[in-house]
């Protein structure tokens, strides 16, 4: 693994009845997806969404219908020093859009180094593997 593992942002309280989660590693062209649950504290990669705009949200809707998650998790990228950049704002906007379109609570996780970790681990689909890393980081920080 190169770099430090992804760090969590300060999480708001996650209700104990929230057991299943769908995570997204947002990208302009591809969005990695992973599903996971609180009990096992593990995540499974899902097929990466290769779409933009409304086409992306149509595929997100399909995944939500299929997995019926209690909440969503998104990775939010930052520079190594913690400073925000253009993709930070894009990921946060994506989170707000998810919340607005699907009415599910969205939790944010600092995803610094998640893609680097996925690639270093030999992932065939770095976007889906990164979504797994993001979700597992989130799940590890739940009580």
Tab-separated table of N, CA and C in Angstrom:
chain	number	residue	atom	x	y	z
A	1	UNK	N	0.848	-1.177	0.000
A	1	UNK	CA	0.000	0.000	0.000
A	1	UNK	C	0.884	1.227	0.000
A	2	UNK	N	0.557	2.184	-0.847
A	2	UNK	CA	1.307	3.425	-0.860
A	2	UNK	C	0.445	4.501	-0.242
A	3	UNK	N	1.088	5.387	0.503
A	3	UNK	CA	0.320	6.445	1.148
A	3	UNK	C	-0.397	5.927	2.381
A	4	UNK	N	-1.069	6.829	3.049
A	4	UNK	CA	-1.816	6.473	4.257
A	4	UNK	C	-3.200	5.974	3.877
A	5	UNK	N	-3.821	5.181	4.737
A	5	UNK	CA	-5.180	4.731	4.438
A	5	UNK	C	-6.155	5.893	4.476
A	6	UNK	N	-7.286	5.710	3.811
A	6	UNK	CA	-8.322	6.746	3.809
A	6	UNK	C	-8.737	7.045	5.238
A	7	UNK	N	-8.979	8.289	5.527
A	7	UNK	CA	-9.377	8.721	6.860
A	7	UNK	C	-10.840	9.118	6.846
A	8	UNK	N	-11.522	8.908	7.958
A	8	UNK	CA	-12.928	9.292	8.039
A	8	UNK	C	-13.068	10.764	8.343
A	9	UNK	N	-14.086	11.369	7.773
A	9	UNK	CA	-14.495	12.686	8.203
A	9	UNK	C	-15.238	12.480	9.511
A	10	UNK	N	-15.474	13.543	10.246
A	10	UNK	CA	-16.246	13.421	11.475
A	10	UNK	C	-17.660	12.991	11.114
A	11	UNK	N	-18.033	11.774	11.478
A	11	UNK	CA	-19.336	11.238	11.099
A	11	UNK	C	-20.419	11.692	12.070
A	12	UNK	N	-21.559	12.087	11.530
A	12	UNK	CA	-22.702	12.307	12.421
A	12	UNK	C	-23.135	10.936	12.944
A	13	UNK	N	-23.915	10.939	13.990
A	13	UNK	CA	-24.370	9.671	14.546
A	13	UNK	C	-25.088	8.859	13.472
A	14	UNK	N	-24.728	7.598	13.385
A	14	UNK	CA	-25.359	6.688	12.435
A	14	UNK	C	-26.345	5.837	13.231
A	15	UNK	N	-27.640	5.977	12.963
A	15	UNK	CA	-28.625	5.211	13.726
A	15	UNK	C	-28.325	3.709	13.704
A	16	UNK	N	-28.535	3.063	14.845
A	16	UNK	CA	-28.229	1.636	14.972
A	16	UNK	C	-29.046	0.783	14.011
A	17	UNK	N	-30.237	1.251	13.622
A	17	UNK	CA	-31.058	0.448	12.714
A	17	UNK	C	-30.573	0.546	11.266
A	18	UNK	N	-29.623	1.432	10.977
A	18	UNK	CA	-29.028	1.482	9.640
A	18	UNK	C	-28.033	0.330	9.547
A	19	UNK	N	-28.375	-0.675	8.773
A	19	UNK	CA	-27.540	-1.874	8.686
A	19	UNK	C	-26.890	-2.064	7.313
A	20	UNK	N	-27.548	-1.615	6.256
A	20	UNK	CA	-27.020	-1.847	4.912
A	20	UNK	C	-26.699	-0.519	4.236
A	21	UNK	N	-25.610	-0.526	3.492
A	21	UNK	CA	-25.119	0.704	2.882
A	21	UNK	C	-24.672	0.444	1.451
A	22	UNK	N	-24.807	1.473	0.642
A	22	UNK	CA	-24.295	1.465	-0.718
A	22	UNK	C	-23.319	2.635	-0.771
A	23	UNK	N	-22.096	2.376	-1.246
A	23	UNK	CA	-21.067	3.409	-1.288
A	23	UNK	C	-20.701	3.746	-2.719
A	24	UNK	N	-20.301	5.000	-2.915
A	24	UNK	CA	-19.929	5.493	-4.233
A	24	UNK	C	-18.588	6.201	-4.182
A	25	UNK	N	-17.742	5.880	-5.150
A	25	UNK	CA	-16.497	6.608	-5.380
A	25	UNK	C	-16.746	7.432	-6.638
A	26	UNK	N	-17.171	8.675	-6.449
A	26	UNK	CA	-17.593	9.536	-7.546
A	26	UNK	C	-16.425	9.917	-8.449
A	27	UNK	N	-16.694	9.859	-9.754
A	27	UNK	CA	-15.752	10.357	-10.748
A	27	UNK	C	-16.543	10.973	-11.883
A	28	UNK	N	-15.903	11.835	-12.653
A	28	UNK	CA	-16.614	12.509	-13.740
A	28	UNK	C	-17.122	11.526	-14.788
A	29	UNK	N	-16.351	10.497	-15.093
A	29	UNK	CA	-16.737	9.528	-16.133
A	29	UNK	C	-17.184	8.182	-15.543
A	30	UNK	N	-16.591	7.806	-14.408
A	30	UNK	CA	-16.898	6.514	-13.782
A	30	UNK	C	-17.159	6.720	-12.292
A	31	UNK	N	-18.116	5.979	-11.772
A	31	UNK	CA	-18.426	6.027	-10.349
A	31	UNK	C	-18.387	4.605	-9.807
A	32	UNK	N	-17.417	4.357	-8.927
A	32	UNK	CA	-17.300	3.045	-8.305
A	32	UNK	C	-18.433	2.822	-7.326
A	33	UNK	N	-18.843	1.566	-7.193
A	33	UNK	CA	-19.966	1.219	-6.325
A	33	UNK	C	-19.592	0.007	-5.476
A	34	UNK	N	-20.016	0.021	-4.217
A	34	UNK	CA	-19.828	-1.127	-3.327
A	34	UNK	C	-21.040	-1.222	-2.405
A	35	UNK	N	-21.357	-2.438	-2.014
A	35	UNK	CA	-22.429	-2.663	-1.048
A	35	UNK	C	-21.809	-3.287	0.194
A	36	UNK	N	-22.433	-3.056	1.337
A	36	UNK	CA	-21.902	-3.638	2.558
A	36	UNK	C	-22.890	-3.528	3.683
A	37	UNK	N	-22.536	-4.197	4.793
A	37	UNK	CA	-23.426	-4.123	5.945
A	37	UNK	C	-22.655	-3.970	7.238
A	38	UNK	N	-23.359	-3.416	8.188
A	38	UNK	CA	-22.793	-3.060	9.482
A	38	UNK	C	-22.336	-4.287	10.275
A	39	UNK	N	-23.107	-5.353	10.223
A	39	UNK	CA	-22.797	-6.522	11.037
A	39	UNK	C	-21.458	-7.145	10.641
A	40	UNK	N	-21.235	-7.324	9.347
A	40	UNK	CA	-19.994	-7.952	8.884
A	40	UNK	C	-18.846	-6.957	8.752
A	41	UNK	N	-19.185	-5.656	8.728
A	41	UNK	CA	-18.191	-4.598	8.536
A	41	UNK	C	-17.318	-4.851	7.313
A	42	UNK	N	-17.968	-5.348	6.259
A	42	UNK	CA	-17.241	-5.600	5.021
A	42	UNK	C	-18.055	-5.078	3.843
A	43	UNK	N	-17.350	-4.914	2.729
A	43	UNK	CA	-17.983	-4.394	1.523
A	43	UNK	C	-17.659	-5.299	0.344
A	44	UNK	N	-18.545	-5.285	-0.631
A	44	UNK	CA	-18.383	-6.077	-1.847
A	44	UNK	C	-18.447	-5.134	-3.042
A	45	UNK	N	-17.466	-5.219	-3.943
A	45	UNK	CA	-17.520	-4.338	-5.124
A	45	UNK	C	-18.688	-4.700	-6.021
A	46	UNK	N	-19.257	-3.674	-6.635
A	46	UNK	CA	-20.332	-3.854	-7.603
A	46	UNK	C	-19.856	-3.278	-8.938
A	47	UNK	N	-20.603	-3.529	-9.970
A	47	UNK	CA	-20.247	-3.031	-11.295
A	47	UNK	C	-20.158	-1.504	-11.275
A	48	UNK	N	-19.053	-0.980	-11.790
A	48	UNK	CA	-18.839	0.462	-11.847
A	48	UNK	C	-19.820	1.101	-12.828
A	49	UNK	N	-20.330	2.261	-12.433
A	49	UNK	CA	-21.231	3.024	-13.295
A	49	UNK	C	-20.373	3.851	-14.249
A	50	UNK	N	-20.572	3.634	-15.540
A	50	UNK	CA	-19.834	4.394	-16.546
A	50	UNK	C	-20.823	5.285	-17.290
A	51	UNK	N	-21.191	6.374	-16.638
A	51	UNK	CA	-22.175	7.297	-17.202
A	51	UNK	C	-22.002	8.651	-16.527
A	52	UNK	N	-22.568	9.657	-17.160
A	52	UNK	CA	-22.511	11.010	-16.630
A	52	UNK	C	-23.932	11.570	-16.522
A	53	UNK	N	-24.079	12.631	-15.738
A	53	UNK	CA	-25.348	13.350	-15.649
A	53	UNK	C	-26.531	12.471	-15.261
A	54	UNK	N	-27.659	12.691	-15.952
A	54	UNK	CA	-28.878	11.951	-15.625
A	54	UNK	C	-28.724	10.453	-15.854
A	55	UNK	N	-27.895	10.055	-16.816
A	55	UNK	CA	-27.669	8.623	-17.054
A	55	UNK	C	-27.020	7.983	-15.827
A	56	UNK	N	-26.135	8.721	-15.159
A	56	UNK	CA	-25.512	8.215	-13.929
A	56	UNK	C	-26.582	7.989	-12.867
A	57	UNK	N	-27.479	8.976	-12.715
A	57	UNK	CA	-28.494	8.856	-11.669
A	57	UNK	C	-29.506	7.760	-11.969
A	58	UNK	N	-29.756	7.484	-13.225
A	58	UNK	CA	-30.635	6.363	-13.578
A	58	UNK	C	-30.012	5.055	-13.120
A	59	UNK	N	-28.699	4.918	-13.298
A	59	UNK	CA	-28.026	3.694	-12.861
A	59	UNK	C	-27.917	3.623	-11.341
A	60	UNK	N	-27.733	4.764	-10.697
A	60	UNK	CA	-27.731	4.797	-9.233
A	60	UNK	C	-29.103	4.341	-8.724
A	61	UNK	N	-30.168	4.822	-9.357
A	61	UNK	CA	-31.527	4.431	-8.958
A	61	UNK	C	-31.712	2.928	-9.070
A	62	UNK	N	-31.174	2.332	-10.128
A	62	UNK	CA	-31.267	0.869	-10.289
A	62	UNK	C	-30.564	0.155	-9.144
A	63	UNK	N	-29.383	0.651	-8.766
A	63	UNK	CA	-28.626	0.014	-7.676
A	63	UNK	C	-29.360	0.150	-6.352
A	64	UNK	N	-29.939	1.319	-6.109
A	64	UNK	CA	-30.674	1.527	-4.862
A	64	UNK	C	-31.894	0.602	-4.824
A	65	UNK	N	-32.583	0.472	-5.946
A	65	UNK	CA	-33.737	-0.428	-6.008
A	65	UNK	C	-33.300	-1.871	-5.755
A	66	UNK	N	-32.174	-2.262	-6.331
A	66	UNK	CA	-31.678	-3.636	-6.177
A	66	UNK	C	-31.220	-3.928	-4.747
A	67	UNK	N	-30.464	-3.015	-4.137
A	67	UNK	CA	-29.839	-3.280	-2.838
A	67	UNK	C	-30.653	-2.788	-1.650
A	68	UNK	N	-31.577	-1.856	-1.858
A	68	UNK	CA	-32.414	-1.318	-0.777
A	68	UNK	C	-31.585	-0.908	0.454
A	69	UNK	N	-30.578	-0.040	0.266
A	69	UNK	CA	-29.742	0.341	1.411
A	69	UNK	C	-30.489	1.243	2.390
A	70	UNK	N	-30.049	1.199	3.644
A	70	UNK	CA	-30.602	2.096	4.655
A	70	UNK	C	-30.036	3.500	4.495
A	71	UNK	N	-28.812	3.595	3.965
A	71	UNK	CA	-28.159	4.890	3.767
A	71	UNK	C	-27.075	4.732	2.708
A	72	UNK	N	-26.544	5.874	2.283
A	72	UNK	CA	-25.499	5.895	1.260
A	72	UNK	C	-24.221	6.474	1.861
A	73	UNK	N	-23.093	6.095	1.269
A	73	UNK	CA	-21.788	6.587	1.704
A	73	UNK	C	-21.065	7.072	0.451
A	74	UNK	N	-20.464	8.245	0.528
A	74	UNK	CA	-19.677	8.728	-0.603
A	74	UNK	C	-18.260	9.048	-0.144
A	75	UNK	N	-17.327	8.841	-1.049
A	75	UNK	CA	-15.954	9.243	-0.800
A	75	UNK	C	-15.777	10.693	-1.211
A	76	UNK	N	-15.101	11.456	-0.373
A	76	UNK	CA	-14.825	12.864	-0.668
A	76	UNK	C	-13.310	13.025	-0.738
A	77	UNK	N	-12.800	13.409	-1.921
A	77	UNK	CA	-11.353	13.526	-2.080
A	77	UNK	C	-10.804	14.858	-1.564
A	78	UNK	N	-9.598	14.792	-1.034
A	78	UNK	CA	-8.875	15.984	-0.585
A	78	UNK	C	-7.422	15.838	-1.010
A	79	UNK	N	-6.724	16.968	-1.042
A	79	UNK	CA	-5.275	16.936	-1.260
A	79	UNK	C	-4.642	16.242	-0.050
A	80	UNK	N	-3.419	15.727	-0.188
A	80	UNK	CA	-2.759	15.066	0.950
A	80	UNK	C	-2.703	15.909	2.223
A	81	UNK	N	-2.626	17.242	2.077
A	81	UNK	CA	-2.570	18.108	3.259
A	81	UNK	C	-3.955	18.422	3.832
A	82	UNK	N	-5.008	17.836	3.226
A	82	UNK	CA	-6.369	18.051	3.718
A	82	UNK	C	-7.110	19.184	3.041
A	83	UNK	N	-6.437	19.891	2.146
A	83	UNK	CA	-7.092	21.001	1.454
A	83	UNK	C	-8.086	20.478	0.413
A	84	UNK	N	-9.165	21.203	0.239
A	84	UNK	CA	-10.175	20.844	-0.761
A	84	UNK	C	-9.667	21.214	-2.152
A	85	UNK	N	-10.245	20.583	-3.179
A	85	UNK	CA	-9.947	20.921	-4.569
A	85	UNK	C	-11.219	20.768	-5.391
A	86	UNK	N	-11.117	20.904	-6.716
A	86	UNK	CA	-12.315	20.869	-7.572
A	86	UNK	C	-13.144	19.602	-7.377
A	87	UNK	N	-12.479	18.463	-7.283
A	87	UNK	CA	-13.229	17.206	-7.138
A	87	UNK	C	-13.868	17.069	-5.756
A	88	UNK	N	-13.341	17.779	-4.762
A	88	UNK	CA	-13.980	17.796	-3.440
A	88	UNK	C	-15.380	18.381	-3.588
A	89	UNK	N	-15.464	19.532	-4.239
A	89	UNK	CA	-16.759	20.197	-4.438
A	89	UNK	C	-17.689	19.336	-5.285
A	90	UNK	N	-17.149	18.680	-6.317
A	90	UNK	CA	-17.983	17.821	-7.173
A	90	UNK	C	-18.555	16.644	-6.387
A	91	UNK	N	-17.730	16.020	-5.554
A	91	UNK	CA	-18.195	14.876	-4.762
A	91	UNK	C	-19.260	15.316	-3.750
A	92	UNK	N	-19.045	16.462	-3.110
A	92	UNK	CA	-20.036	16.963	-2.147
A	92	UNK	C	-21.354	17.285	-2.839
A	93	UNK	N	-21.278	17.854	-4.048
A	93	UNK	CA	-22.492	18.129	-4.825
A	93	UNK	C	-23.209	16.827	-5.162
A	94	UNK	N	-22.443	15.807	-5.558
A	94	UNK	CA	-23.016	14.493	-5.855
A	94	UNK	C	-23.758	13.962	-4.619
A	95	UNK	N	-23.162	14.105	-3.448
A	95	UNK	CA	-23.819	13.679	-2.213
A	95	UNK	C	-25.129	14.407	-1.973
A	96	UNK	N	-25.132	15.722	-2.206
A	96	UNK	CA	-26.376	16.501	-2.038
A	96	UNK	C	-27.428	16.053	-3.041
A	97	UNK	N	-26.999	15.761	-4.272
A	97	UNK	CA	-27.943	15.291	-5.288
A	97	UNK	C	-28.521	13.929	-4.909
A	98	UNK	N	-27.689	13.045	-4.384
A	98	UNK	CA	-28.183	11.735	-3.945
A	98	UNK	C	-29.241	11.909	-2.860
A	99	UNK	N	-28.932	12.749	-1.880
A	99	UNK	CA	-29.853	12.997	-0.766
A	99	UNK	C	-31.174	13.536	-1.302
A	100	UNK	N	-31.093	14.495	-2.199
A	100	UNK	CA	-32.293	15.125	-2.740
A	100	UNK	C	-33.113	14.202	-3.628
A	101	UNK	N	-32.467	13.423	-4.467
A	101	UNK	CA	-33.179	12.566	-5.415
A	101	UNK	C	-33.751	11.302	-4.771
A	102	UNK	N	-33.033	10.750	-3.792
A	102	UNK	CA	-33.429	9.435	-3.275
A	102	UNK	C	-33.917	9.461	-1.832
A	103	UNK	N	-33.806	10.598	-1.167
A	103	UNK	CA	-34.324	10.729	0.193
A	103	UNK	C	-33.625	9.853	1.221
A	104	UNK	N	-32.390	9.461	0.929
A	104	UNK	CA	-31.625	8.648	1.870
A	104	UNK	C	-30.547	9.508	2.518
A	105	UNK	N	-30.206	9.180	3.752
A	105	UNK	CA	-29.122	9.878	4.412
A	105	UNK	C	-27.815	9.523	3.702
A	106	UNK	N	-26.939	10.505	3.529
A	106	UNK	CA	-25.661	10.311	2.862
A	106	UNK	C	-24.548	10.647	3.848
A	107	UNK	N	-23.648	9.707	4.052
A	107	UNK	CA	-22.494	9.909	4.921
A	107	UNK	C	-21.265	10.105	4.053
A	108	UNK	N	-20.382	10.995	4.483
A	108	UNK	CA	-19.184	11.322	3.717
A	108	UNK	C	-17.954	10.746	4.405
A	109	UNK	N	-17.041	10.187	3.598
A	109	UNK	CA	-15.795	9.627	4.101
A	109	UNK	C	-14.641	10.247	3.318
A	110	UNK	N	-13.617	10.657	4.025
A	110	UNK	CA	-12.408	11.181	3.391
A	110	UNK	C	-11.772	10.023	2.622
A	111	UNK	N	-11.658	10.186	1.313
A	111	UNK	CA	-11.182	9.077	0.492
A	111	UNK	C	-9.741	9.239	0.028
A	112	UNK	N	-8.969	10.084	0.689
A	112	UNK	CA	-7.565	10.231	0.298
A	112	UNK	C	-6.890	8.877	0.232
A	113	UNK	N	-6.223	8.624	-0.854
A	113	UNK	CA	-5.418	7.420	-1.084
A	113	UNK	C	-6.224	6.150	-1.366
A	114	UNK	N	-7.544	6.212	-1.414
A	114	UNK	CA	-8.315	4.979	-1.631
A	114	UNK	C	-8.043	4.385	-3.012
A	115	UNK	N	-7.962	5.213	-4.036
A	115	UNK	CA	-7.691	4.690	-5.379
A	115	UNK	C	-6.260	4.171	-5.465
A	116	UNK	N	-5.324	4.882	-4.861
A	116	UNK	CA	-3.931	4.426	-4.830
A	116	UNK	C	-3.847	3.064	-4.141
A	117	UNK	N	-4.566	2.920	-3.027
A	117	UNK	CA	-4.593	1.648	-2.290
A	117	UNK	C	-5.210	0.544	-3.141
A	118	UNK	N	-6.278	0.866	-3.864
A	118	UNK	CA	-6.952	-0.123	-4.718
A	118	UNK	C	-6.007	-0.601	-5.828
A	119	UNK	N	-5.328	0.331	-6.458
A	119	UNK	CA	-4.402	-0.016	-7.544
A	119	UNK	C	-3.225	-0.817	-6.994
A	120	UNK	N	-2.684	-0.386	-5.855
A	120	UNK	CA	-1.561	-1.097	-5.240
A	120	UNK	C	-1.958	-2.527	-4.857
A	121	UNK	N	-3.243	-2.716	-4.553
A	121	UNK	CA	-3.738	-4.047	-4.201
A	121	UNK	C	-4.047	-4.910	-5.410
A	122	UNK	N	-3.807	-4.380	-6.601
A	122	UNK	CA	-4.003	-5.154	-7.824
A	122	UNK	C	-5.441	-5.232	-8.307
A	123	UNK	N	-6.258	-4.276	-7.926
A	123	UNK	CA	-7.673	-4.297	-8.314
A	123	UNK	C	-7.833	-4.242	-9.828
A	124	UNK	N	-8.718	-5.084	-10.343
A	124	UNK	CA	-9.046	-5.045	-11.780
A	124	UNK	C	-9.929	-3.847	-12.084
A	125	UNK	N	-10.801	-3.475	-11.145
A	125	UNK	CA	-11.664	-2.303	-11.277
A	125	UNK	C	-11.352	-1.393	-10.089
A	126	UNK	N	-10.439	-0.448	-10.313
A	126	UNK	CA	-9.978	0.415	-9.222
A	126	UNK	C	-11.113	1.256	-8.638
A	127	UNK	N	-12.101	1.624	-9.456
A	127	UNK	CA	-13.209	2.445	-8.957
A	127	UNK	C	-14.073	1.663	-7.966
A	128	UNK	N	-14.423	0.428	-8.315
A	128	UNK	CA	-15.229	-0.411	-7.418
A	128	UNK	C	-14.426	-0.772	-6.169
A	129	UNK	N	-13.150	-1.070	-6.352
A	129	UNK	CA	-12.301	-1.412	-5.201
A	129	UNK	C	-12.156	-0.211	-4.274
A	130	UNK	N	-12.043	0.980	-4.844
A	130	UNK	CA	-11.963	2.187	-4.038
A	130	UNK	C	-13.269	2.400	-3.259
A	131	UNK	N	-14.404	2.139	-3.896
A	131	UNK	CA	-15.693	2.248	-3.195
A	131	UNK	C	-15.735	1.271	-2.016
A	132	UNK	N	-15.159	0.081	-2.186
A	132	UNK	CA	-15.084	-0.901	-1.086
A	132	UNK	C	-14.234	-0.367	0.062
A	133	UNK	N	-13.094	0.204	-0.280
A	133	UNK	CA	-12.203	0.758	0.745
A	133	UNK	C	-12.912	1.866	1.513
A	134	UNK	N	-13.601	2.729	0.793
A	134	UNK	CA	-14.354	3.827	1.410
A	134	UNK	C	-15.415	3.272	2.357
A	135	UNK	N	-16.172	2.291	1.891
A	135	UNK	CA	-17.252	1.733	2.706
A	135	UNK	C	-16.702	0.978	3.915
A	136	UNK	N	-15.638	0.222	3.730
A	136	UNK	CA	-15.074	-0.511	4.868
A	136	UNK	C	-14.498	0.446	5.913
A	137	UNK	N	-13.905	1.556	5.466
A	137	UNK	CA	-13.422	2.577	6.398
A	137	UNK	C	-14.603	3.123	7.207
A	138	UNK	N	-15.694	3.424	6.541
A	138	UNK	CA	-16.902	3.907	7.204
A	138	UNK	C	-17.409	2.880	8.210
A	139	UNK	N	-17.530	1.623	7.778
A	139	UNK	CA	-18.074	0.574	8.641
A	139	UNK	C	-17.192	0.325	9.862
A	140	UNK	N	-15.875	0.406	9.699
A	140	UNK	CA	-14.956	0.196	10.835
A	140	UNK	C	-15.131	1.256	11.908
A	141	UNK	N	-15.611	2.431	11.507
A	141	UNK	CA	-15.766	3.524	12.481
A	141	UNK	C	-17.130	3.562	13.142
A	142	UNK	N	-17.993	2.586	12.796
A	142	UNK	CA	-19.291	2.519	13.465
A	142	UNK	C	-19.155	1.772	14.770
A	143	UNK	N	-19.965	2.160	15.770
A	143	UNK	CA	-19.920	1.441	17.056
A	143	UNK	C	-20.467	0.032	16.908
